Amino acid sequence: MTATVEGVFGLSQADREAALLPALTELTEHHRAHCEAYDRILASMDVPREFDSIERLPWLPVRMFKHHVLKSVPDDEVFKVLTSSGTTGAEVSRIYLDREAAADQPRYLGRTLRAVLGDQRLPMLMVDTIGIIKNRRSFSARGAGVLGMANFGRKHVYALDENDKPDVEAIKGFLAAHGDQPFLIFGFTFMVWQYLYEVAREHKLDLSNGILIHSGGWKKLIDRAVDNAEFRRRFAADTGLTRIHNYYGMVEQLGTVFVEGPSGNSLYCPDFADVVIRDPETWAEQPVGVPGVIEVVSTVPRSYPGHVLLTEDLGVVHGVDDGDWPGKRFSVLGRLPRAEARGCSDTFSGGAA
């Protein structure tokens, strides 16, 4: 059994754990039965068959999807293989989907994002170049993200020309046509800042009816002394844009995204997912306010054992059932140092402790 997509951000933490634990336990058994490599991993660690908390479920480091074929469907039922982004020559994760899984992922993603976007498909300004989806030879995770998010809008206009330069006239034309009513904006965080905020500030553009969805690392912006709070403050002050939602997700658990609430500064788990923050030395769950390694759990992955994953990101839970929506609210603090990330894979036994 898996969680229904009807639930989005409604469950308290206690109700969430009560619903997720049996579903995730069933998924663990499903993947044990259908993925030989996963079964070998768990058998070598003497992982039990029953668990008294989500924290006790065995996790896989996301890095394992770069080095091992991990799938819970026969070869002849593989419909699509997704790959993570990576620099030239770098290893990429490979995620195997059958037809059912390929249909489930956009369904769960859509249900989650409609909680903040609404049910109507609004005019959409894409802070990217149309070339990112035209040139299939260089099709990347960025291109896949743009293409996937385009499904939530209509009358798309791209804010960059095919030379990756801001197309100021295109942005002005979009706002002239649609700016007096609600509209969507999508882009990766640094590009939104460089190619939309800076252009809008310079040309005094009004983005007050916009709803911005953005994602991506903050490193380049932190180097410019722009954190999440400053990002939101400057957009509001200089462009009128206040409806801003960052999100966190990964190809290894595609279909599951953790979305920033209306007041900002915290990400929230949809009802079919959760996070555990782990001590990088003992792998025990960290208390509220103490940073650690982010583990993400979701009932969506059924064609491959991606339901309990230890990421290579650091995060912290700020509170439980005390924010915009129920459940844990958390932040992503950045990537683990490379050596520590490798260590997670080497010490998989922590997942069964």
Short mmCIF file of C-alpha atoms in Angstrom, two decimals:
data_model
loop_
_atom_site.label_atom_id
_atom_site.label_comp_id
_atom_site.label_asym_id
_atom_site.label_seq_id
_atom_site.Cartn_x
_atom_site.Cartn_y
_atom_site.Cartn_z
CA MET A 1 0.00 0.00 0.00
CA THR A 2 1.14 3.57 -0.64
CA ALA A 3 -0.16 6.90 0.58
CA THR A 4 -2.87 8.49 -1.51
CA VAL A 5 -2.02 11.63 -3.45
CA GLU A 6 -5.06 13.37 -1.96
CA GLY A 7 -3.10 14.21 1.19
CA VAL A 8 -0.58 17.03 0.75
CA PHE A 9 0.29 19.08 3.83
CA GLY A 10 -2.37 17.97 6.31
CA LEU A 11 -0.94 15.37 8.70
CA SER A 12 0.50 16.12 12.11
CA GLN A 13 3.86 14.49 12.78
CA ALA A 14 2.32 11.74 14.92
CA ASP A 15 -0.34 10.94 12.31
CA ARG A 16 2.25 11.09 9.53
CA GLU A 17 4.54 8.59 11.25
CA ALA A 18 1.60 6.30 12.05
CA ALA A 19 0.63 6.27 8.36
CA LEU A 20 4.14 6.11 6.89
CA LEU A 21 5.75 3.42 9.05
CA PRO A 22 3.60 0.48 7.86
CA ALA A 23 3.71 1.71 4.25
CA LEU A 24 7.51 2.07 4.32
CA THR A 25 7.90 -1.29 6.07
CA GLU A 26 5.81 -2.89 3.30
CA LEU A 27 7.95 -1.15 0.67
CA THR A 28 11.12 -2.44 2.32
CA GLU A 29 9.77 -5.99 2.05
CA HIS A 30 8.64 -5.37 -1.53
CA HIS A 31 12.12 -4.23 -2.58
CA ARG A 32 13.75 -7.09 -0.67
CA ALA A 33 11.62 -9.52 -2.67
CA HIS A 34 12.12 -7.86 -6.07
CA CYS A 35 15.62 -6.35 -6.00
CA GLU A 36 18.35 -8.94 -5.43
CA ALA A 37 21.07 -6.36 -4.78
CA TYR A 38 18.93 -4.61 -2.15
CA ASP A 39 18.16 -7.94 -0.49
CA ARG A 40 21.89 -8.75 -0.33
CA ILE A 41 22.67 -5.38 1.24
CA LEU A 42 20.04 -5.79 3.96
CA ALA A 43 20.96 -9.44 4.59
CA SER A 44 24.62 -8.52 5.05
CA MET A 45 23.61 -5.98 7.69
CA ASP A 46 21.18 -8.38 9.40
CA VAL A 47 18.34 -5.86 9.03
CA PRO A 48 15.15 -6.99 10.81
CA ARG A 49 11.73 -7.37 9.19
CA GLU A 50 9.85 -5.09 11.58
CA PHE A 51 10.61 -1.56 12.81
CA ASP A 52 9.26 0.48 15.67
CA SER A 53 9.98 3.90 14.13
CA ILE A 54 10.85 5.52 10.83
CA GLU A 55 14.30 6.27 12.24
CA ARG A 56 15.01 2.52 12.43
CA LEU A 57 14.29 1.80 8.76
CA PRO A 58 17.39 0.87 6.72
CA TRP A 59 18.61 3.64 4.45
CA LEU A 60 20.59 3.57 1.24
CA PRO A 61 23.12 6.33 0.51
CA VAL A 62 22.14 8.12 -2.71
CA ARG A 63 25.68 7.48 -3.95
CA MET A 64 24.83 3.79 -4.32
CA PHE A 65 22.67 4.60 -7.35
CA LYS A 66 25.84 5.79 -9.10
CA HIS A 67 27.65 2.49 -8.56
CA HIS A 68 24.97 -0.23 -8.55
CA VAL A 69 21.97 -1.29 -10.61
CA LEU A 70 19.13 -1.07 -8.11
CA LYS A 71 15.72 -1.86 -9.56
CA SER A 72 12.67 -3.77 -8.39
CA VAL A 73 11.16 -4.51 -11.82
CA PRO A 74 12.24 -7.04 -14.48
CA ASP A 75 14.36 -5.77 -17.37
CA ASP A 76 11.47 -6.12 -19.83
CA GLU A 77 9.26 -3.84 -17.68
CA VAL A 78 11.73 -0.95 -17.50
CA PHE A 79 9.98 1.91 -19.28
CA LYS A 80 12.39 4.78 -18.57
CA VAL A 81 15.82 5.27 -17.00
CA LEU A 82 16.40 8.66 -15.36
CA THR A 83 19.89 10.01 -14.78
CA SER A 84 21.06 12.67 -12.37
CA SER A 85 22.95 15.75 -13.45
CA GLY A 86 26.72 15.53 -13.43
CA THR A 87 29.78 17.16 -14.87
CA THR A 88 31.42 15.64 -17.90
CA GLY A 89 32.93 12.29 -16.98
CA ALA A 90 31.24 12.23 -13.58
CA GLU A 91 29.21 9.21 -12.56
CA VAL A 92 25.46 9.69 -12.54
CA SER A 93 22.66 8.00 -10.66
CA ARG A 94 20.42 5.73 -12.72
CA ILE A 95 16.81 5.39 -11.64
CA TYR A 96 14.67 2.66 -13.23
CA LEU A 97 10.95 3.22 -13.76
CA ASP A 98 8.22 0.98 -15.08
CA ARG A 99 5.13 2.53 -16.68
CA GLU A 100 3.25 2.76 -13.39
CA ALA A 101 6.15 4.52 -11.65
CA ALA A 102 6.61 6.90 -14.59
CA ALA A 103 2.94 7.89 -14.26
CA ASP A 104 3.01 8.12 -10.45
CA GLN A 105 5.87 10.60 -10.22
CA PRO A 106 4.26 13.56 -12.05
CA ARG A 107 0.97 12.79 -10.26
CA TYR A 108 2.53 13.14 -6.81
CA LEU A 109 4.58 16.16 -7.88
CA GLY A 110 1.50 17.83 -9.33
CA ARG A 111 -0.57 17.26 -6.21
CA THR A 112 2.19 18.71 -4.02
CA LEU A 113 2.79 21.81 -6.12
CA ARG A 114 -0.89 22.54 -6.66
CA ALA A 115 -1.09 23.08 -2.90
CA VAL A 116 0.85 26.32 -3.47
CA LEU A 117 0.08 27.04 -7.14
CA GLY A 118 -3.66 26.36 -7.12
CA ASP A 119 -5.56 24.24 -9.61
CA GLN A 120 -5.55 26.66 -12.54
CA ARG A 121 -2.75 26.60 -15.09
CA LEU A 122 -1.57 30.20 -15.13
CA PRO A 123 0.60 32.07 -17.66
CA MET A 124 4.20 31.16 -16.91
CA LEU A 125 7.50 33.01 -17.13
CA MET A 126 10.39 30.55 -17.37
CA VAL A 127 13.69 32.01 -16.14
CA ASP A 128 15.72 30.01 -18.62
CA THR A 129 16.29 29.67 -22.35
CA ILE A 130 14.08 27.58 -24.61
CA GLY A 131 17.32 26.11 -25.92
CA ILE A 132 17.64 24.07 -22.71
CA ILE A 133 14.77 21.86 -23.85
CA LYS A 134 15.35 22.14 -27.61
CA ASN A 135 18.87 20.75 -27.72
CA ARG A 136 18.37 17.11 -26.74
CA ARG A 137 22.06 16.31 -27.06
CA SER A 138 22.77 18.52 -24.07
CA PHE A 139 19.53 17.66 -22.28
CA SER A 140 20.26 17.76 -18.58
CA ALA A 141 18.66 17.67 -15.16
CA ARG A 142 18.16 21.42 -15.61
CA GLY A 143 16.35 20.79 -18.88
CA ALA A 144 14.25 18.06 -17.30
CA GLY A 145 13.34 20.43 -14.47
CA VAL A 146 12.26 23.15 -16.90
CA LEU A 147 10.25 20.70 -18.98
CA GLY A 148 8.58 19.17 -15.94
CA MET A 149 7.62 22.51 -14.40
CA ALA A 150 6.28 23.80 -17.73
CA ASN A 151 3.36 21.40 -17.27
CA PHE A 152 2.01 23.58 -14.46
CA GLY A 153 1.60 26.69 -16.61
CA ARG A 154 0.53 27.91 -20.04
CA LYS A 155 1.44 30.65 -22.52
CA HIS A 156 5.11 30.14 -21.61
CA VAL A 157 7.60 32.91 -22.20
CA TYR A 158 11.35 32.37 -21.70
CA ALA A 159 13.24 35.16 -19.93
CA LEU A 160 16.59 34.33 -21.60
CA ASP A 161 17.44 34.34 -25.28
CA GLU A 162 19.26 31.44 -26.91
CA ASN A 163 22.59 32.99 -25.95
CA ASP A 164 21.64 32.83 -22.25
CA LYS A 165 21.25 36.61 -22.06
CA PRO A 166 18.22 38.29 -20.45
CA ASP A 167 15.52 39.01 -23.05
CA VAL A 168 14.21 42.19 -21.46
CA GLU A 169 11.63 42.81 -24.18
CA ALA A 170 10.23 39.29 -23.80
CA ILE A 171 9.88 39.81 -20.03
CA LYS A 172 8.21 43.19 -20.53
CA GLY A 173 5.88 41.71 -23.15
CA PHE A 174 4.87 38.88 -20.81
CA LEU A 175 4.12 41.34 -17.99
CA ALA A 176 2.17 43.62 -20.32
CA ALA A 177 -0.01 40.69 -21.35
CA HIS A 178 -0.36 38.87 -18.03
CA GLY A 179 1.09 40.97 -15.20
CA ASP A 180 -2.24 42.35 -13.96
CA GLN A 181 -3.45 38.85 -12.99
CA PRO A 182 -1.79 35.96 -11.11
CA PHE A 183 1.02 34.32 -13.07
CA LEU A 184 3.73 31.72 -12.40
CA ILE A 185 7.49 32.11 -12.47
CA PHE A 186 9.90 29.18 -12.44
CA GLY A 187 13.68 29.04 -12.42
CA PHE A 188 16.75 27.79 -10.62
CA THR A 189 17.63 29.99 -7.67
CA PHE A 190 20.81 31.66 -8.91
CA MET A 191 19.36 32.25 -12.38
CA VAL A 192 16.20 33.77 -10.90
CA TRP A 193 18.34 36.22 -8.96
CA GLN A 194 20.74 37.13 -11.76
CA TYR A 195 18.36 37.12 -14.72
CA LEU A 196 15.04 38.17 -13.19
CA TYR A 197 15.57 40.06 -9.94
CA GLU A 198 18.45 42.17 -11.23
CA VAL A 199 16.64 42.89 -14.53
CA ALA A 200 13.36 43.67 -12.75
CA ARG A 201 15.09 46.03 -10.33
CA GLU A 202 16.96 47.83 -13.11
CA HIS A 203 13.87 48.24 -15.29
CA LYS A 204 11.44 48.78 -12.38
CA LEU A 205 9.24 45.85 -13.36
CA ASP A 206 6.17 44.96 -11.28
CA LEU A 207 6.12 41.26 -10.31
CA SER A 208 3.57 41.65 -7.51
CA ASN A 209 1.04 39.22 -9.03
CA GLY A 210 3.65 36.52 -9.53
CA ILE A 211 4.03 33.18 -7.75
CA LEU A 212 7.69 32.10 -7.85
CA ILE A 213 8.76 28.46 -7.61
CA HIS A 214 12.54 28.04 -7.48
CA SER A 215 15.10 25.43 -6.53
CA GLY A 216 18.83 24.89 -6.47
CA GLY A 217 21.88 25.49 -4.37
CA TRP A 218 22.53 28.80 -2.63
CA LYS A 219 26.34 28.75 -2.80
CA LYS A 220 26.69 31.35 -5.56
CA LEU A 221 24.23 33.64 -3.81
CA ILE A 222 25.78 33.19 -0.38
CA ASP A 223 29.03 34.35 -2.00
CA ARG A 224 27.09 37.52 -2.85
CA ALA A 225 25.79 37.83 0.73
CA VAL A 226 22.27 36.81 -0.33
CA ASP A 227 20.60 34.18 1.83
CA ASN A 228 16.98 33.05 1.69
CA ALA A 229 15.69 35.85 3.91
CA GLU A 230 17.55 38.50 1.88
CA PHE A 231 16.36 36.92 -1.37
CA ARG A 232 12.74 37.24 -0.25
CA ARG A 233 13.21 40.72 1.23
CA ARG A 234 14.79 42.20 -1.87
CA PHE A 235 12.26 40.67 -4.25
CA ALA A 236 9.42 42.09 -2.14
CA ALA A 237 10.99 45.53 -1.75
CA ASP A 238 12.18 46.01 -5.33
CA THR A 239 9.63 44.09 -7.44
CA GLY A 240 6.57 43.55 -5.21
CA LEU A 241 6.93 39.76 -5.47
CA THR A 242 6.02 38.12 -2.13
CA ARG A 243 4.61 34.68 -3.04
CA ILE A 244 7.86 32.71 -3.17
CA HIS A 245 8.33 28.97 -2.63
CA ASN A 246 11.70 27.25 -2.67
CA TYR A 247 11.67 23.46 -2.95
CA TYR A 248 14.06 20.58 -2.31
CA GLY A 249 14.11 17.33 -4.26
CA MET A 250 16.36 14.93 -6.16
CA VAL A 251 16.24 12.56 -9.09
CA GLU A 252 16.75 9.58 -6.76
CA GLN A 253 13.32 10.33 -5.27
CA LEU A 254 11.66 12.11 -8.18
CA GLY A 255 8.00 12.94 -7.62
CA THR A 256 8.67 13.89 -4.00
CA VAL A 257 9.49 17.53 -3.26
CA PHE A 258 9.75 19.38 0.03
CA VAL A 259 8.20 22.82 -0.36
CA GLU A 260 8.80 26.11 1.41
CA GLY A 261 5.79 27.41 3.31
CA PRO A 262 4.23 30.84 2.70
CA SER A 263 6.22 32.56 5.45
CA GLY A 264 9.55 31.28 4.12
CA ASN A 265 12.70 29.93 5.75
CA SER A 266 11.39 26.38 6.26
CA LEU A 267 10.67 23.42 4.01
CA TYR A 268 7.75 21.08 4.69
CA CYS A 269 7.11 17.40 3.93
CA PRO A 270 4.10 16.29 1.91
CA ASP A 271 1.96 13.74 3.73
CA PHE A 272 3.53 10.81 1.86
CA ALA A 273 7.10 11.77 2.86
CA ASP A 274 9.27 12.77 5.81
CA VAL A 275 12.83 13.67 6.75
CA VAL A 276 15.20 12.38 9.43
CA ILE A 277 18.28 14.42 10.36
CA ARG A 278 21.12 12.08 11.38
CA ASP A 279 24.29 12.58 13.39
CA PRO A 280 27.12 12.01 10.85
CA GLU A 281 29.13 10.00 13.38
CA THR A 282 26.58 7.89 15.25
CA TRP A 283 23.76 8.03 12.63
CA ALA A 284 21.23 8.53 15.44
CA GLU A 285 18.43 11.01 14.80
CA GLN A 286 19.37 14.55 15.79
CA PRO A 287 17.05 16.58 18.03
CA VAL A 288 15.32 19.74 16.82
CA GLY A 289 17.83 22.51 16.20
CA VAL A 290 20.90 20.27 15.79
CA PRO A 291 22.27 19.95 12.21
CA GLY A 292 23.08 16.63 10.57
CA VAL A 293 22.81 14.61 7.39
CA ILE A 294 19.41 14.67 5.69
CA GLU A 295 17.58 11.38 5.16
CA VAL A 296 14.48 11.55 2.96
CA VAL A 297 11.69 8.97 3.05
CA SER A 298 8.81 8.64 0.62
CA THR A 299 6.18 6.07 -0.29
CA VAL A 300 6.43 6.97 -4.01
CA PRO A 301 9.42 4.81 -5.17
CA ARG A 302 8.18 1.31 -5.95
CA SER A 303 10.12 0.37 -9.10
CA TYR A 304 13.46 0.84 -7.33
CA PRO A 305 14.51 0.88 -3.64
CA GLY A 306 14.55 4.66 -3.20
CA HIS A 307 12.02 4.93 -0.40
CA VAL A 308 14.59 5.60 2.40
CA LEU A 309 17.64 7.53 1.21
CA LEU A 310 20.54 9.16 2.99
CA THR A 311 21.42 12.26 1.00
CA GLU A 312 24.75 14.07 0.78
CA ASP A 313 23.22 17.26 2.19
CA LEU A 314 23.32 18.82 5.64
CA GLY A 315 20.11 20.09 7.21
CA VAL A 316 18.36 20.95 10.43
CA VAL A 317 14.80 20.57 11.73
CA HIS A 318 13.57 23.88 13.17
CA GLY A 319 10.34 22.66 14.73
CA VAL A 320 7.50 20.14 14.62
CA ASP A 321 3.81 21.00 14.13
CA ASP A 322 4.52 24.66 14.82
CA GLY A 323 4.73 26.29 11.38
CA ASP A 324 2.66 27.15 8.30
CA TRP A 325 1.76 23.47 7.85
CA PRO A 326 1.87 20.43 10.17
CA GLY A 327 4.86 18.10 10.47
CA LYS A 328 8.57 18.85 10.53
CA ARG A 329 9.87 22.13 9.15
CA PHE A 330 13.51 22.10 8.12
CA SER A 331 16.24 23.81 6.12
CA VAL A 332 19.00 22.55 3.85
CA LEU A 333 22.36 23.94 5.00
CA GLY A 334 24.53 22.78 2.10
CA ARG A 335 26.43 19.79 0.74
CA LEU A 336 28.53 17.44 2.82
CA PRO A 337 32.28 17.62 2.29
CA ARG A 338 33.22 15.03 -0.32
CA ALA A 339 35.09 12.74 2.07
CA GLU A 340 32.14 12.63 4.48
CA ALA A 341 29.77 11.81 1.63
CA ARG A 342 31.89 8.80 0.69
CA GLY A 343 31.93 7.77 4.32
CA CYS A 344 28.15 7.49 4.36
CA SER A 345 28.33 4.76 1.73
CA ASP A 346 31.15 2.97 3.54
CA THR A 347 29.22 2.83 6.82
CA PHE A 348 25.88 1.61 5.56
CA SER A 349 25.53 -0.53 8.66
CA GLY A 350 24.44 2.62 10.48
CA GLY A 351 21.14 2.42 8.67
CA ALA A 352 20.24 -0.78 10.42
CA ALA A 353 21.39 0.24 13.88
#
